[in-house]
mmCIF file of C-alpha atoms in Angstrom:
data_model
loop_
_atom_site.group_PDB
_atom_site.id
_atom_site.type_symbol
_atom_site.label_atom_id
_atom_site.label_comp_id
_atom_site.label_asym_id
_atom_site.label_seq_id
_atom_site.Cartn_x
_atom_site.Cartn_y
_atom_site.Cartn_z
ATOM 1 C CA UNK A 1 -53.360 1.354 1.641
ATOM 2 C CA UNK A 2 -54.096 5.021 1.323
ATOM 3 C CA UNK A 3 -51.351 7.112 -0.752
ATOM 4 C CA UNK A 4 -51.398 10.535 -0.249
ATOM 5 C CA UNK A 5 -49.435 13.056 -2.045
ATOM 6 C CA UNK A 6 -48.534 16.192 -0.178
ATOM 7 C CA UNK A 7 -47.418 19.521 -1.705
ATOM 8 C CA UNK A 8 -49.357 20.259 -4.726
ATOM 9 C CA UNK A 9 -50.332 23.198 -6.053
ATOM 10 C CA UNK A 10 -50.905 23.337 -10.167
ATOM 11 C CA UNK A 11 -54.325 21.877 -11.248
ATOM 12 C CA UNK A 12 -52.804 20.172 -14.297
ATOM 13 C CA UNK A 13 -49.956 17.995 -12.508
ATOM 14 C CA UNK A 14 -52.752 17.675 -9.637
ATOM 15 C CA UNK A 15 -55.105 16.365 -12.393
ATOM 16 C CA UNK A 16 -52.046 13.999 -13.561
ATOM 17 C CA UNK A 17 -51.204 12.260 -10.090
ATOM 18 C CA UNK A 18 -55.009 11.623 -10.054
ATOM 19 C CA UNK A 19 -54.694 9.878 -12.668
ATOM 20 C CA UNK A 20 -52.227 7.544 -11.165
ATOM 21 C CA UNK A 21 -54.768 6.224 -8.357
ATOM 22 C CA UNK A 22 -53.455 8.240 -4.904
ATOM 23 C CA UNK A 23 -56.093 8.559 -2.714
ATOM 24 C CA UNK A 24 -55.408 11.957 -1.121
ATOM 25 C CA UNK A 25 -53.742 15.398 -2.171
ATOM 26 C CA UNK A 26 -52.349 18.067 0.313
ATOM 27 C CA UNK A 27 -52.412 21.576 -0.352
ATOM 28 C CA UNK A 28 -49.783 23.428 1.758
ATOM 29 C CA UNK A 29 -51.675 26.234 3.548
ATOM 30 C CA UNK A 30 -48.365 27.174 5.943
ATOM 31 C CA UNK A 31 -47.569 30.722 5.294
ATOM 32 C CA UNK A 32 -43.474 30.615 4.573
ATOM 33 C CA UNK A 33 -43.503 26.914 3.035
ATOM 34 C CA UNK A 34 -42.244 26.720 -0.524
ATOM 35 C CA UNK A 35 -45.593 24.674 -1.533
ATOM 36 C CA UNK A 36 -47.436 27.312 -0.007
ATOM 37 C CA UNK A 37 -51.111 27.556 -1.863
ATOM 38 C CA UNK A 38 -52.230 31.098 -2.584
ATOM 39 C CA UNK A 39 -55.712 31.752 -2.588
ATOM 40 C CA UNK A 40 -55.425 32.956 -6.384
ATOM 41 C CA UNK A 41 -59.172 33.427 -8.783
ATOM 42 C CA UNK A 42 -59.561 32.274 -12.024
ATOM 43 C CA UNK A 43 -62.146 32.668 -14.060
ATOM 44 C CA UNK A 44 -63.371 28.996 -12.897
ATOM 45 C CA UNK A 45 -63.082 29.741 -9.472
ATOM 46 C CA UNK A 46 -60.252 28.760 -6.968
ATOM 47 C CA UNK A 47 -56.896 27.372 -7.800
ATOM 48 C CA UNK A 48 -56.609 24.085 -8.087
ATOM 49 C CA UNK A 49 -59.756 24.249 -9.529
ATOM 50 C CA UNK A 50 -61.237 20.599 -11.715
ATOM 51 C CA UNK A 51 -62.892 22.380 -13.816
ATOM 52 C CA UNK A 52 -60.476 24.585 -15.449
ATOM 53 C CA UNK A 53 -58.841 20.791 -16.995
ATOM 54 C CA UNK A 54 -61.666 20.347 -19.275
ATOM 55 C CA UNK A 55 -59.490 21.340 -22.238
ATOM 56 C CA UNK A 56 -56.787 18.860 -21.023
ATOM 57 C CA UNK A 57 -58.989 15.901 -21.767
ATOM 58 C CA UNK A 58 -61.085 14.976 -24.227
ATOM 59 C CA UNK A 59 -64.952 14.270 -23.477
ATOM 60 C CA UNK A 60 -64.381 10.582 -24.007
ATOM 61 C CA UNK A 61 -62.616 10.364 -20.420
ATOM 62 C CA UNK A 62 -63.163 13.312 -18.545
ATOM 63 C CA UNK A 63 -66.397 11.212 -16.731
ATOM 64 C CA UNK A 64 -63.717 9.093 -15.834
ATOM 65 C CA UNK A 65 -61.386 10.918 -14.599
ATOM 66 C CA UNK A 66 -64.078 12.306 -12.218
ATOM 67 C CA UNK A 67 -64.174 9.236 -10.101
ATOM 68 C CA UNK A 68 -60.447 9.678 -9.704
ATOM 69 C CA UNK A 69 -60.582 12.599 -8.246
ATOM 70 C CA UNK A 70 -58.803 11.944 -4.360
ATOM 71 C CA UNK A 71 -59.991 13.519 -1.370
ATOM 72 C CA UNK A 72 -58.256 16.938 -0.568
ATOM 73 C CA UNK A 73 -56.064 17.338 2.427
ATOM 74 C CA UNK A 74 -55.218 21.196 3.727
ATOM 75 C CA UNK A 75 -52.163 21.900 5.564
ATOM 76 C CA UNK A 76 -51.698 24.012 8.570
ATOM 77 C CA UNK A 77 -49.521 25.035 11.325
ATOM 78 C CA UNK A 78 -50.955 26.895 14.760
ATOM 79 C CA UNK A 79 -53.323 28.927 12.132
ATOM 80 C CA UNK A 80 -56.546 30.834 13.063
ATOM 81 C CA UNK A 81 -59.266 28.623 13.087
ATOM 82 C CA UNK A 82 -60.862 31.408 10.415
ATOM 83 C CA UNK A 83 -58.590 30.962 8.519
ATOM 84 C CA UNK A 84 -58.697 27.181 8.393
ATOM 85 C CA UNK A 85 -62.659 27.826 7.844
ATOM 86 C CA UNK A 86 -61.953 29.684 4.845
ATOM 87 C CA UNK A 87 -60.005 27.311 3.297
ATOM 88 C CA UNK A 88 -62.205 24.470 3.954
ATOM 89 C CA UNK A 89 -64.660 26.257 2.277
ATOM 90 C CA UNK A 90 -62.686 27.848 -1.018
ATOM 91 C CA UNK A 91 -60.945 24.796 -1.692
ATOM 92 C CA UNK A 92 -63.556 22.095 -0.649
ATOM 93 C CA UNK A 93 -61.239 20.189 1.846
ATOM 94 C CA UNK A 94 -62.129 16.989 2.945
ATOM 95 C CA UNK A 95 -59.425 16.448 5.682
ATOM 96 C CA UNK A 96 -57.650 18.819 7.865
ATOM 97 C CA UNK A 97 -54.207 18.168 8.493
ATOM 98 C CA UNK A 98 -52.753 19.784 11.555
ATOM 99 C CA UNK A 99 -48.971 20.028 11.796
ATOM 100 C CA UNK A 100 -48.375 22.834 14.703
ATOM 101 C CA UNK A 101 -48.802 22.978 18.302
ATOM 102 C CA UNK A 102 -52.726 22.650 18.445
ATOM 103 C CA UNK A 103 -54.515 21.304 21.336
ATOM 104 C CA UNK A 104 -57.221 18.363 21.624
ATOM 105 C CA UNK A 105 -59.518 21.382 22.566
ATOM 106 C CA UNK A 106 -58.724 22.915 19.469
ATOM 107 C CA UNK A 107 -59.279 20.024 17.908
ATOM 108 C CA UNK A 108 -63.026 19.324 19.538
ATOM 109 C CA UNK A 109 -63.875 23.347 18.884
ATOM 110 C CA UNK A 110 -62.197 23.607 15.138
ATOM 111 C CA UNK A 111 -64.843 19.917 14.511
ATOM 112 C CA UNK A 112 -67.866 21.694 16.283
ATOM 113 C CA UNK A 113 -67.585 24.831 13.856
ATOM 114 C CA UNK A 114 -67.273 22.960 10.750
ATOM 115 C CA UNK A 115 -69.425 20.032 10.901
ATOM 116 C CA UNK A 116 -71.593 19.300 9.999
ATOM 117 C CA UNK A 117 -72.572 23.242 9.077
ATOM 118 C CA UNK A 118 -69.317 24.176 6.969
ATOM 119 C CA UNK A 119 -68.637 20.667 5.805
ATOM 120 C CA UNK A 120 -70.439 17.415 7.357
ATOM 121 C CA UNK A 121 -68.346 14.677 7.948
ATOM 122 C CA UNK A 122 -65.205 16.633 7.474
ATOM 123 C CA UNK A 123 -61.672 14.475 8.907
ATOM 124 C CA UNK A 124 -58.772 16.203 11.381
ATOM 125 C CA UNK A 125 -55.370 14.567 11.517
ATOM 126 C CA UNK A 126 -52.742 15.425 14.297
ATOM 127 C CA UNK A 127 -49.112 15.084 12.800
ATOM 128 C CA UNK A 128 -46.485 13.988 15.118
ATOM 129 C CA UNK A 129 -42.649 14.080 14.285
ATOM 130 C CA UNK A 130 -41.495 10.647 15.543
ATOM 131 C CA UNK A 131 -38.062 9.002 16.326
ATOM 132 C CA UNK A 132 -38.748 6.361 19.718
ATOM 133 C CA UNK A 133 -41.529 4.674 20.860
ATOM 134 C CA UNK A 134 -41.486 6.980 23.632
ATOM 135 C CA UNK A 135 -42.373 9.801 20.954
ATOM 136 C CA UNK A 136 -45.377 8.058 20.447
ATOM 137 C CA UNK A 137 -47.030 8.191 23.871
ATOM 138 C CA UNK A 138 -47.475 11.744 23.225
ATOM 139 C CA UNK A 139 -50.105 11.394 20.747
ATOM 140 C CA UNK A 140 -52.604 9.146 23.247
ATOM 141 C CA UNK A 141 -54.261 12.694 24.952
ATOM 142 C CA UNK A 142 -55.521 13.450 21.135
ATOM 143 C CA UNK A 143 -57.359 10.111 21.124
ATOM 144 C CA UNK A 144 -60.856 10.495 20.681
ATOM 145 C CA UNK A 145 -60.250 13.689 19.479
ATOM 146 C CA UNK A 146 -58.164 13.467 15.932
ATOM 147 C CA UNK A 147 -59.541 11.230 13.019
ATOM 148 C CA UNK A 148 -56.323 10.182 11.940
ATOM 149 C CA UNK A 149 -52.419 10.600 13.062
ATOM 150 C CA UNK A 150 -49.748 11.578 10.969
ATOM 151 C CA UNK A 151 -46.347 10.040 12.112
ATOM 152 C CA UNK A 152 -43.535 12.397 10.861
ATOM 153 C CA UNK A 153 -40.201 9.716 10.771
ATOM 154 C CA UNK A 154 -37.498 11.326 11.827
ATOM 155 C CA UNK A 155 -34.994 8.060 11.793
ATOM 156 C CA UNK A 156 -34.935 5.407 8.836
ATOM 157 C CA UNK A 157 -38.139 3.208 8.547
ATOM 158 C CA UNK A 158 -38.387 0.520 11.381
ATOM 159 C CA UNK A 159 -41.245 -1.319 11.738
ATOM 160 C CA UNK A 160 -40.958 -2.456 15.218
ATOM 161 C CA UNK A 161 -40.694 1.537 15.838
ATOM 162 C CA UNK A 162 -44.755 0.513 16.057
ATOM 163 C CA UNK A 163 -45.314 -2.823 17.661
ATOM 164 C CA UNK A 164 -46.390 -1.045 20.900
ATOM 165 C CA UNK A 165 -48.767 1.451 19.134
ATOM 166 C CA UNK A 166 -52.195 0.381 20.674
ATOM 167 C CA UNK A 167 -54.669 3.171 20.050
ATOM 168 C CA UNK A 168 -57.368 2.753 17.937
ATOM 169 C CA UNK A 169 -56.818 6.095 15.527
ATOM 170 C CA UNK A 170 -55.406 5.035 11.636
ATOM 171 C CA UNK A 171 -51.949 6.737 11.073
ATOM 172 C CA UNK A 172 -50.469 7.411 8.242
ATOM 173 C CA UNK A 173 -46.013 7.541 7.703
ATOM 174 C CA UNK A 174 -44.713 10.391 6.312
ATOM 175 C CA UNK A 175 -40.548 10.271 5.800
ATOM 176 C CA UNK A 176 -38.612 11.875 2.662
ATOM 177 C CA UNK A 177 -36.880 8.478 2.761
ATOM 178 C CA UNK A 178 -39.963 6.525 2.546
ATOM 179 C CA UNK A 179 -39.995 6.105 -1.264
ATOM 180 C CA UNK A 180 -36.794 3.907 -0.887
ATOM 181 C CA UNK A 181 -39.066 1.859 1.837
ATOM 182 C CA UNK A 182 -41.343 0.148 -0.564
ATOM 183 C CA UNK A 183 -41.168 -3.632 0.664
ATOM 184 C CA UNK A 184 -40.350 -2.455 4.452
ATOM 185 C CA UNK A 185 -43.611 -0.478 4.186
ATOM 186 C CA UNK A 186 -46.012 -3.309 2.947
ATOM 187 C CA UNK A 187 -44.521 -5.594 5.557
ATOM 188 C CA UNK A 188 -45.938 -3.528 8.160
ATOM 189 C CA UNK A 189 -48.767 -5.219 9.962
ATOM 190 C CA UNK A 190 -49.894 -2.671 12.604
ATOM 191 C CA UNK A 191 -53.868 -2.996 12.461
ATOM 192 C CA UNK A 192 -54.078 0.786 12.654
ATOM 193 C CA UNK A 193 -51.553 1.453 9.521
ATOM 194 C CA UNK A 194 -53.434 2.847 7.059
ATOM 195 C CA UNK A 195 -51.088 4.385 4.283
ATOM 196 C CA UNK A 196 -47.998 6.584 3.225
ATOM 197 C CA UNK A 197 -47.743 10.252 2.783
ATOM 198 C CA UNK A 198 -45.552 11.141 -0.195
ATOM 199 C CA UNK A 199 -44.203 15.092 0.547
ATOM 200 C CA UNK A 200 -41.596 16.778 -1.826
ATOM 201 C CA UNK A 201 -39.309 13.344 -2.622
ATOM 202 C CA UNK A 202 -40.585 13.004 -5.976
ATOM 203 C CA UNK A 203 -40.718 16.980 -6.785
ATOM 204 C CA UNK A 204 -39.032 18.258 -9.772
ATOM 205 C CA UNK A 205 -39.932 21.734 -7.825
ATOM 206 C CA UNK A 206 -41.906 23.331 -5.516
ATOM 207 C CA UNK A 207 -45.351 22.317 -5.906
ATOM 208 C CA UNK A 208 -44.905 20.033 -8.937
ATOM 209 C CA UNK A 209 -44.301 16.773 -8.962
ATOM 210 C CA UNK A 210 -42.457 13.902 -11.393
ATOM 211 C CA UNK A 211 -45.466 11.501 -12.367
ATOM 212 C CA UNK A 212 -43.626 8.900 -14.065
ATOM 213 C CA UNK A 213 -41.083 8.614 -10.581
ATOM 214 C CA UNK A 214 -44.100 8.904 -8.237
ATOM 215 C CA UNK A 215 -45.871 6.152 -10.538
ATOM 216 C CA UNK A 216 -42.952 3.722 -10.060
ATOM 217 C CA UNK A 217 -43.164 3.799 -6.389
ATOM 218 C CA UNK A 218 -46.604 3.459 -6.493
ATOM 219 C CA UNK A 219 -46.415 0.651 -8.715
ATOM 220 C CA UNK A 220 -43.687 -1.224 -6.146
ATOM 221 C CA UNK A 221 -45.828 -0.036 -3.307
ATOM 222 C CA UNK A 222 -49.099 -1.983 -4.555
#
């Protein structure tokens, strides 16, 4: 099951959740969003920058810690596709995350500038906010066009909200609610589930969240 954690912003607690095994980390990139990332230098490059934790951790496990590192996941909302470029390329994003109004054709031309010149390989999820099964029809015209779908709930977790779902993209759940959902969520056998995305429920504030909380659902959750 793939655990993403959505929302972060400082390179220590990024470094931290790492730590705790999630598989993905979002970085907000929607202008007016309290988690919004800044493109702000430091003197090791872009913020949240790895390599500004080397005197976190000592030599003995900062090898390790390197294979933890999760793939990154930016944000955005009906953005110029320059400025989704740019980000893709300061912050080294693996997947892009696309939570406005944006069109399969979007999609197809956003994929066609940045792979495989910009970033080979790179991943575009289509987020849906989703409350019927009905809601979830709308999201068969991006098929073939969007890696992976991002199901916003906007009711509490029901899992035959997806016996019908039938298309062959992944999704991932995304609900404030859903860290209360542990057992519900593991009993979901959709084929095409593929994981959780955690947003601001465990945040102490904006951009930082509680490790030991977000390790207890994690541990529950595996």
């Amino acid at each position: 099951m793939i655990i993403k954690v959505c929302g972060m912003r400082d390179a220590v607690n990024i470094q931290k959740v790492s730590q705790l095994g999630v598989d993905w980390v979002g970085l907000n990139f929607c202008p007016g969003s309290p988690q919004y990332v800044r493109q702000i230098s430091s003197n090791a490059g872009i913020i949240p920058d790895y390599g500004s934790l080397d005197n976190v951790y000592t030599k003995d496990n900062t090898s390790q810690i390197s294979h933890q590192k999760p793939l990154l996941c930016g944000i955005f909302a009906d953005d110029m596709p320059q400025n989704i470029i740019t980000r893709v390329v300061n912050f080294h994003l693996d997947i892009v995350r696309l939570d406005g109004e944006e069109s399969p054709v979007m999609i197809d031309n956003l994929r066609k500038t940045l792979d495989p010149d910009i970033h080979a390989g790179i991943k575009i999820m289509k987020s849906f906010t989703v409350s019927s099964q009905d809601d979830l029809k709308i999201c068969k015209e991006y098929v073939g066009h969007a890696d992976y779908f991002l199901f916003k709930l906007e009711t509490l977790f029901d899992k035959s909200l997806f016996s019908e779902y039938k298309e062959d993209v992944p999704f991932l759940l995304s609900d404030n609610a859903i860290a209360t959902e542990a057992e519900s969520i593991k009993s979901l056998s959709c084929p095409q589930f593929l994981g959780v995305s955690i947003d601001c429920v465990f945040d102490t504030e904006s951009g930082l969240k509680d490790v030991e909380s977000l390790k207890r659902f994690l541990e529950k959750l595996h």
